Coordinates of C-alpha atoms in Angstrom, one line a residue:
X208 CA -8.7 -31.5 -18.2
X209 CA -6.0 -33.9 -17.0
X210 CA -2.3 -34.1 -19.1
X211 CA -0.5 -37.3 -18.7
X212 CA -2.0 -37.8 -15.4
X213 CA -1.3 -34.5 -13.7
X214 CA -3.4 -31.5 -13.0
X215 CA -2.1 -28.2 -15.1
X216 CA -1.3 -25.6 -12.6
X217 CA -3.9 -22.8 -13.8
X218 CA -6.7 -25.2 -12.6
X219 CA -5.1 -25.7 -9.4
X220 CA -4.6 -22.4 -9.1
X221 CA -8.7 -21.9 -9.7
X222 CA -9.0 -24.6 -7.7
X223 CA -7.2 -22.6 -4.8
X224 CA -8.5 -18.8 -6.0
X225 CA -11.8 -20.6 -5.4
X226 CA -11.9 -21.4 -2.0
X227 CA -10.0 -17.8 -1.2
X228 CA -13.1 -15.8 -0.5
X229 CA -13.3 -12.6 -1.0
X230 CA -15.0 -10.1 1.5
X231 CA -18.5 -8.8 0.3
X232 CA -18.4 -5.5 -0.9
X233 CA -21.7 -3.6 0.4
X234 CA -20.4 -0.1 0.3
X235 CA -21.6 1.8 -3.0
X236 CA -18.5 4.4 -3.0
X237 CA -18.3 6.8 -6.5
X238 CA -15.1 8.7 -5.0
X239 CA -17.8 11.5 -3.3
X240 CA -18.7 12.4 0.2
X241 CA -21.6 15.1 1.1
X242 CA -21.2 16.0 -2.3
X243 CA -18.0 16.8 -2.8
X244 CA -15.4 14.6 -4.7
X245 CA -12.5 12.6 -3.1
X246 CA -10.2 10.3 -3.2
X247 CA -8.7 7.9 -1.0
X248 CA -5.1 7.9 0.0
X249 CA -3.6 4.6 1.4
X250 CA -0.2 3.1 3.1
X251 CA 0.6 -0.5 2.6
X252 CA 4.0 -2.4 3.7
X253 CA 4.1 -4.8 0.9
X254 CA 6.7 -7.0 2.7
X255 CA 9.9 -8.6 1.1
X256 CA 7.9 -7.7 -2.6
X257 CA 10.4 -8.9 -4.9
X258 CA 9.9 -10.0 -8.5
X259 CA 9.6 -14.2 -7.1
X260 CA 6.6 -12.9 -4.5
X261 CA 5.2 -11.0 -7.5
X262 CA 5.1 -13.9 -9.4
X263 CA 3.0 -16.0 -7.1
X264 CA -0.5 -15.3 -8.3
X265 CA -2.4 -15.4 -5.1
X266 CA -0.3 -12.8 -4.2
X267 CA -1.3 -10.9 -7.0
X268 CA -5.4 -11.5 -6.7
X269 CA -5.0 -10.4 -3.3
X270 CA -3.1 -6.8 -3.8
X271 CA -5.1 -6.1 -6.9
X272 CA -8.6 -6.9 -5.5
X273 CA -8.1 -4.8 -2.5
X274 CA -7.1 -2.0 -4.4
X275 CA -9.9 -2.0 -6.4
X276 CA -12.5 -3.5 -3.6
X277 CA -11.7 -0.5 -1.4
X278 CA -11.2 2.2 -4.2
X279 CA -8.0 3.5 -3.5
X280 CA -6.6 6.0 -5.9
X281 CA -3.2 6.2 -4.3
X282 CA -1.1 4.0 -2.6
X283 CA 2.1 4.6 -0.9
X284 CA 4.0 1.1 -0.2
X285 CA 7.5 0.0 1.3
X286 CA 9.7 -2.6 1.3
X287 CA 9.5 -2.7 -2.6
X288 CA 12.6 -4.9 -3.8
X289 CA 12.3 -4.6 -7.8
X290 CA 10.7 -2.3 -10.5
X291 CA 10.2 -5.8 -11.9
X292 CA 7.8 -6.8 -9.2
X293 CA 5.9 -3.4 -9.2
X294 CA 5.5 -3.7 -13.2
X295 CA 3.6 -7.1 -12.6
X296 CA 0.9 -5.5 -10.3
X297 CA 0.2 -2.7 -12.6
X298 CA 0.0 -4.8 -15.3
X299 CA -2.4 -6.9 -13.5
X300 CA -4.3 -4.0 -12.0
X301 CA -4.7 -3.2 -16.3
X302 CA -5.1 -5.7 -18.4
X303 CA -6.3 -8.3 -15.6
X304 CA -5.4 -11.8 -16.2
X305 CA -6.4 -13.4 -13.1
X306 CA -10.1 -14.6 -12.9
X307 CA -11.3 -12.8 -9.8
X308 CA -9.4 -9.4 -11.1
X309 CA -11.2 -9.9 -14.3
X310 CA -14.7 -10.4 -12.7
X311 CA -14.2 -7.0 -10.8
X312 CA -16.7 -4.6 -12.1
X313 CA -15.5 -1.0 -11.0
X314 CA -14.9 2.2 -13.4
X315 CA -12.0 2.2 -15.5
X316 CA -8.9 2.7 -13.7
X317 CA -5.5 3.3 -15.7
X318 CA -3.0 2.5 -13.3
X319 CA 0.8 3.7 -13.2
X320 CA 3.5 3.4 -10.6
X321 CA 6.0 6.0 -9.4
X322 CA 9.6 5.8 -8.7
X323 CA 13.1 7.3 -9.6
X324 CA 13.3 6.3 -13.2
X325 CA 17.1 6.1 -13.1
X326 CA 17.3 3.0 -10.6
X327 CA 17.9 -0.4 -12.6
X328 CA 16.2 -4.0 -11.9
X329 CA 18.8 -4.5 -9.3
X330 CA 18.5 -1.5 -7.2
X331 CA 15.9 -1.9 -4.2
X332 CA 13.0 0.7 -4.5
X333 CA 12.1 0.7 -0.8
X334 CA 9.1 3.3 -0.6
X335 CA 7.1 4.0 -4.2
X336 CA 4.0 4.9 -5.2
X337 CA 1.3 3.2 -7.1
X338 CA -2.1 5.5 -8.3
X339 CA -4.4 5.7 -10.9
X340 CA -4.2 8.3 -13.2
X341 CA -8.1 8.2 -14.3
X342 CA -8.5 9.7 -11.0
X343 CA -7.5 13.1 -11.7
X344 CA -3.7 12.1 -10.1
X345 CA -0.7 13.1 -12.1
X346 CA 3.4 12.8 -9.9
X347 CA 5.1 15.6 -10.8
X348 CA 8.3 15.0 -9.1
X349 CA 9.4 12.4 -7.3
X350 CA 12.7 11.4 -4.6
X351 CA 14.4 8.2 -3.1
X352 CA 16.1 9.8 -0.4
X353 CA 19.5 8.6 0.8
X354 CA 19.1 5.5 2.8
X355 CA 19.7 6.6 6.5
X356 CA 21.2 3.7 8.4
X357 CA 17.4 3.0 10.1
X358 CA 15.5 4.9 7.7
X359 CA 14.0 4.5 3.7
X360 CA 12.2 7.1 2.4
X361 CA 10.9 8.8 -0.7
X362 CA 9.3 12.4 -1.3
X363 CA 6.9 12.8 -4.5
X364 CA 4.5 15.8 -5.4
X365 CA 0.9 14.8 -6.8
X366 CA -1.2 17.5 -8.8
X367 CA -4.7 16.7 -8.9
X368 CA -7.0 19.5 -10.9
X369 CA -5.5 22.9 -9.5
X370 CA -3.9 21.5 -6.3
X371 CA -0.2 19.8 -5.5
X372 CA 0.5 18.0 -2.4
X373 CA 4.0 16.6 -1.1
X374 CA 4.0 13.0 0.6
X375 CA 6.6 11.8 2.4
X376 CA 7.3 7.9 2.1
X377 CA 8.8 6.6 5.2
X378 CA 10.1 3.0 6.1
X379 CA 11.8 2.8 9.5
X380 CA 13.5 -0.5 9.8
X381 CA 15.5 -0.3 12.7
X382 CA 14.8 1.7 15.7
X383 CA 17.0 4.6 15.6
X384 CA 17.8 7.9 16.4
X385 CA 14.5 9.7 16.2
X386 CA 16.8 13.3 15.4
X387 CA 16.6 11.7 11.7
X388 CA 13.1 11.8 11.3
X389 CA 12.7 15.3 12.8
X390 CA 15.3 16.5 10.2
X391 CA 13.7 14.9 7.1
X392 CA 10.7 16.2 8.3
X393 CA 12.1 19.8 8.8
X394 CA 13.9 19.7 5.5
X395 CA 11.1 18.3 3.1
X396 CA 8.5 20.4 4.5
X397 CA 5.8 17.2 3.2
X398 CA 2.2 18.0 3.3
X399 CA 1.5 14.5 4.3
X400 CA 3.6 11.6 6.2
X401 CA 3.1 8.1 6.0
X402 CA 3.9 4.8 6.5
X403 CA 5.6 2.0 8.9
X404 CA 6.6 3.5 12.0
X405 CA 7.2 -0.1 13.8
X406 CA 10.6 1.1 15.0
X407 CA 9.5 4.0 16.5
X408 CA 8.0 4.4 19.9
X409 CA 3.9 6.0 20.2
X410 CA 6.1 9.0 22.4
X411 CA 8.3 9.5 19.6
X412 CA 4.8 9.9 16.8
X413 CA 3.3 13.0 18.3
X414 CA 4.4 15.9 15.7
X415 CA 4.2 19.3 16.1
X416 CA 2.0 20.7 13.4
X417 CA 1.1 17.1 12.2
X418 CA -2.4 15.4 13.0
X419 CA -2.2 11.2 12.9
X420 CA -4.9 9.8 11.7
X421 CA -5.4 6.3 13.7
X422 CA -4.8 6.8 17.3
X423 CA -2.7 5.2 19.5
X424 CA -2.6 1.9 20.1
X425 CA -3.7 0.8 16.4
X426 CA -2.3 -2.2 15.4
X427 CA -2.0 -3.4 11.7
X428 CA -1.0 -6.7 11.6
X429 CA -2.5 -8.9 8.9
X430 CA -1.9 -12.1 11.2
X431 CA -1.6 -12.6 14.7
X432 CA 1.6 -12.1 15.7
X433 CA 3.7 -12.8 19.8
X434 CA 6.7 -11.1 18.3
X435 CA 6.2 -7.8 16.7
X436 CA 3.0 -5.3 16.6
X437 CA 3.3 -3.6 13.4
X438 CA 2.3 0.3 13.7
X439 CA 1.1 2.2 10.3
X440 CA 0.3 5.3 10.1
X441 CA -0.9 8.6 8.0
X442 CA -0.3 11.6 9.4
X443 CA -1.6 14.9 8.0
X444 CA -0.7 19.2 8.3
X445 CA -3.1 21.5 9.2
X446 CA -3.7 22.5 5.7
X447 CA -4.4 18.9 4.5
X448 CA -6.4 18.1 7.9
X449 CA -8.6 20.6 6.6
X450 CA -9.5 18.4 3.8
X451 CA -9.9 15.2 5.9
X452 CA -13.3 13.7 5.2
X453 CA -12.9 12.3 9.1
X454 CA -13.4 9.0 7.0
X455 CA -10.7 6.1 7.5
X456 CA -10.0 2.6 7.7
X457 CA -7.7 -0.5 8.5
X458 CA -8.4 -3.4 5.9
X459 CA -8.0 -6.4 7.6
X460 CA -10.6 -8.9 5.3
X461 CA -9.2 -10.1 2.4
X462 CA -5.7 -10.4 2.5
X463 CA -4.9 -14.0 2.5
X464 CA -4.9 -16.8 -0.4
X465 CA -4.4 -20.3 -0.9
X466 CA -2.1 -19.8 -3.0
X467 CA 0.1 -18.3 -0.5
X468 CA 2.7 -20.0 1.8
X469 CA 2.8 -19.6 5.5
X470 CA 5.5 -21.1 7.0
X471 CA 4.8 -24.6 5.8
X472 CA 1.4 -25.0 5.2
X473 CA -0.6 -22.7 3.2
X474 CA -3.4 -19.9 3.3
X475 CA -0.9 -17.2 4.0
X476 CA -1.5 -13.3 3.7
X477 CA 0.1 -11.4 0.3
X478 CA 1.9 -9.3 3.4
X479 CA 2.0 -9.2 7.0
X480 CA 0.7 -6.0 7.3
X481 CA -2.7 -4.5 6.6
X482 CA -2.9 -1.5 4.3
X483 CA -4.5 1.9 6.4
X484 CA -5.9 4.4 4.2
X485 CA -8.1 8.1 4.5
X486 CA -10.5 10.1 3.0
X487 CA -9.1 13.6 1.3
X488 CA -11.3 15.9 -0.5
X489 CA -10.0 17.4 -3.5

């Protein structure tokens, strides 16, 4: 329906979520493998995701579909500018507004996000966390770590049933002294490390007692790209590499809209990376 001539903007939002196709999803996944339960744990740089990106809901459809299309219960992200714009996803990602959110037919999720409760609508989150509790996930603690001049990170502990595992949150941004990273490391003693490593050099990714997940070279750019080859990356200790299903994956369907600029056209992705993500029993 038409008002004084001009289109409203949900229908040309429709319009756009429309021709936005979404990949097929073939796999029948109940968070089990050779009959044992998992869960999948995944990294995604959300790029620049303030509360204005947040708003655009392409951007949106796009995050909260591939969640749920590819069954992740936990999600570590960077470059998070607002609790504002996290808020938005999880509402989403709950009580789905969005037609294509809505049509999703999965098992009830309840979602919740996790971040130093303390920072205020103008601080920048960085790294956080976003899982679903229905999962069996509850954060028990959680760190933002002092901004190091090339570094963002944050440290949380996850209990799920009788076990606790540490992650470590990482967002290089510069390249840098890699002496940093070896001390957070050292320090935190995480179970698990992940996230973009961009800035770093595939020399300066081998870790002693640490076992990364997608070898080199694994790029995880969401669009082509002549200027920078965006390197993501999970990375686990011998304890939790005894828990690796050997199952993992790069999602690289999926991840663009209509609704979405790019540059000055349209059709752009909701980031320019590509969430990674692996199988853990638990």
């Amino acid at each position: 329906m038409q008002s004084n001539g001009y289109t409203p903007i949900n229908d040309i939002f429709e319009l756009l979520s429309s021709f936005s196709q979404r990949p097929i999803v073939e796999e029948v996944f109940d968070n089990a493998a050779d009959g044992h339960q998992v869960l999948r744990l995944a990294s995604w740089n959300l790029h620049s995701m303030n509360e204005e990106k947040s708003d655009n809901p392409g951007v949106r459809e796009v995050i909260c579909r591939t969640l749920l299309e590819n069954r992740f219960s936990l999600v570590a992200v960077q470059e998070v500018e607002s609790i504002a714009a996290l808020e938005k996803l999880i509402l989403e990602l709950n009580y789905p507004k969005l037609r294509k959110v809505v049509e999703w037919r999965g098992k009830c999720h309840h979602w919740k996000y996790g971040t130093l409760a303390s920072l205020s609508d103008s601080q920048k989150i960085g790294c956080a966390f976003i899982y679903d509790s229905q999962s069996g996930l509850n954060i028990e603690d959680i760190k933002m770590l002092p901004h190091e001049d090339n570094l963002v990170s944050s440290l949380a502990k996850f209990t799920i049933g009788a076990s606790t595992v540490t992650i470590l949150n990482i967002h290089y941004t510069k390249e840098g002294k890699i002496q940093e990273y070896i001390k957070l490391i050292q320090n935190m003693k995480p179970d698990i490390i992940l996230g973009d490593f961009t800035k770093l050099q595939d020399t300066e990714l081998e870790l002693e007692d640490f076992t990364r997940i997608f070898s080199k070279p694994t790029f995880t750019n969401s669009i082509n790209s002549n200027v920078v080859q965006f390197r993501d990356n999970i990375f686990l200790n011998k304890c939790v590499l005894s828990k690796y299903s050997g199952i993992s994956g790069v999602v690289r369907q999926g991840l663009e809209h209509l609704a979405i600029p790019r540059g000055w056209s349209w059709g752009g992705p909701a980031s320019e990376h590509c969430p990674i993500w692996c199988e853990l029993y638990v």
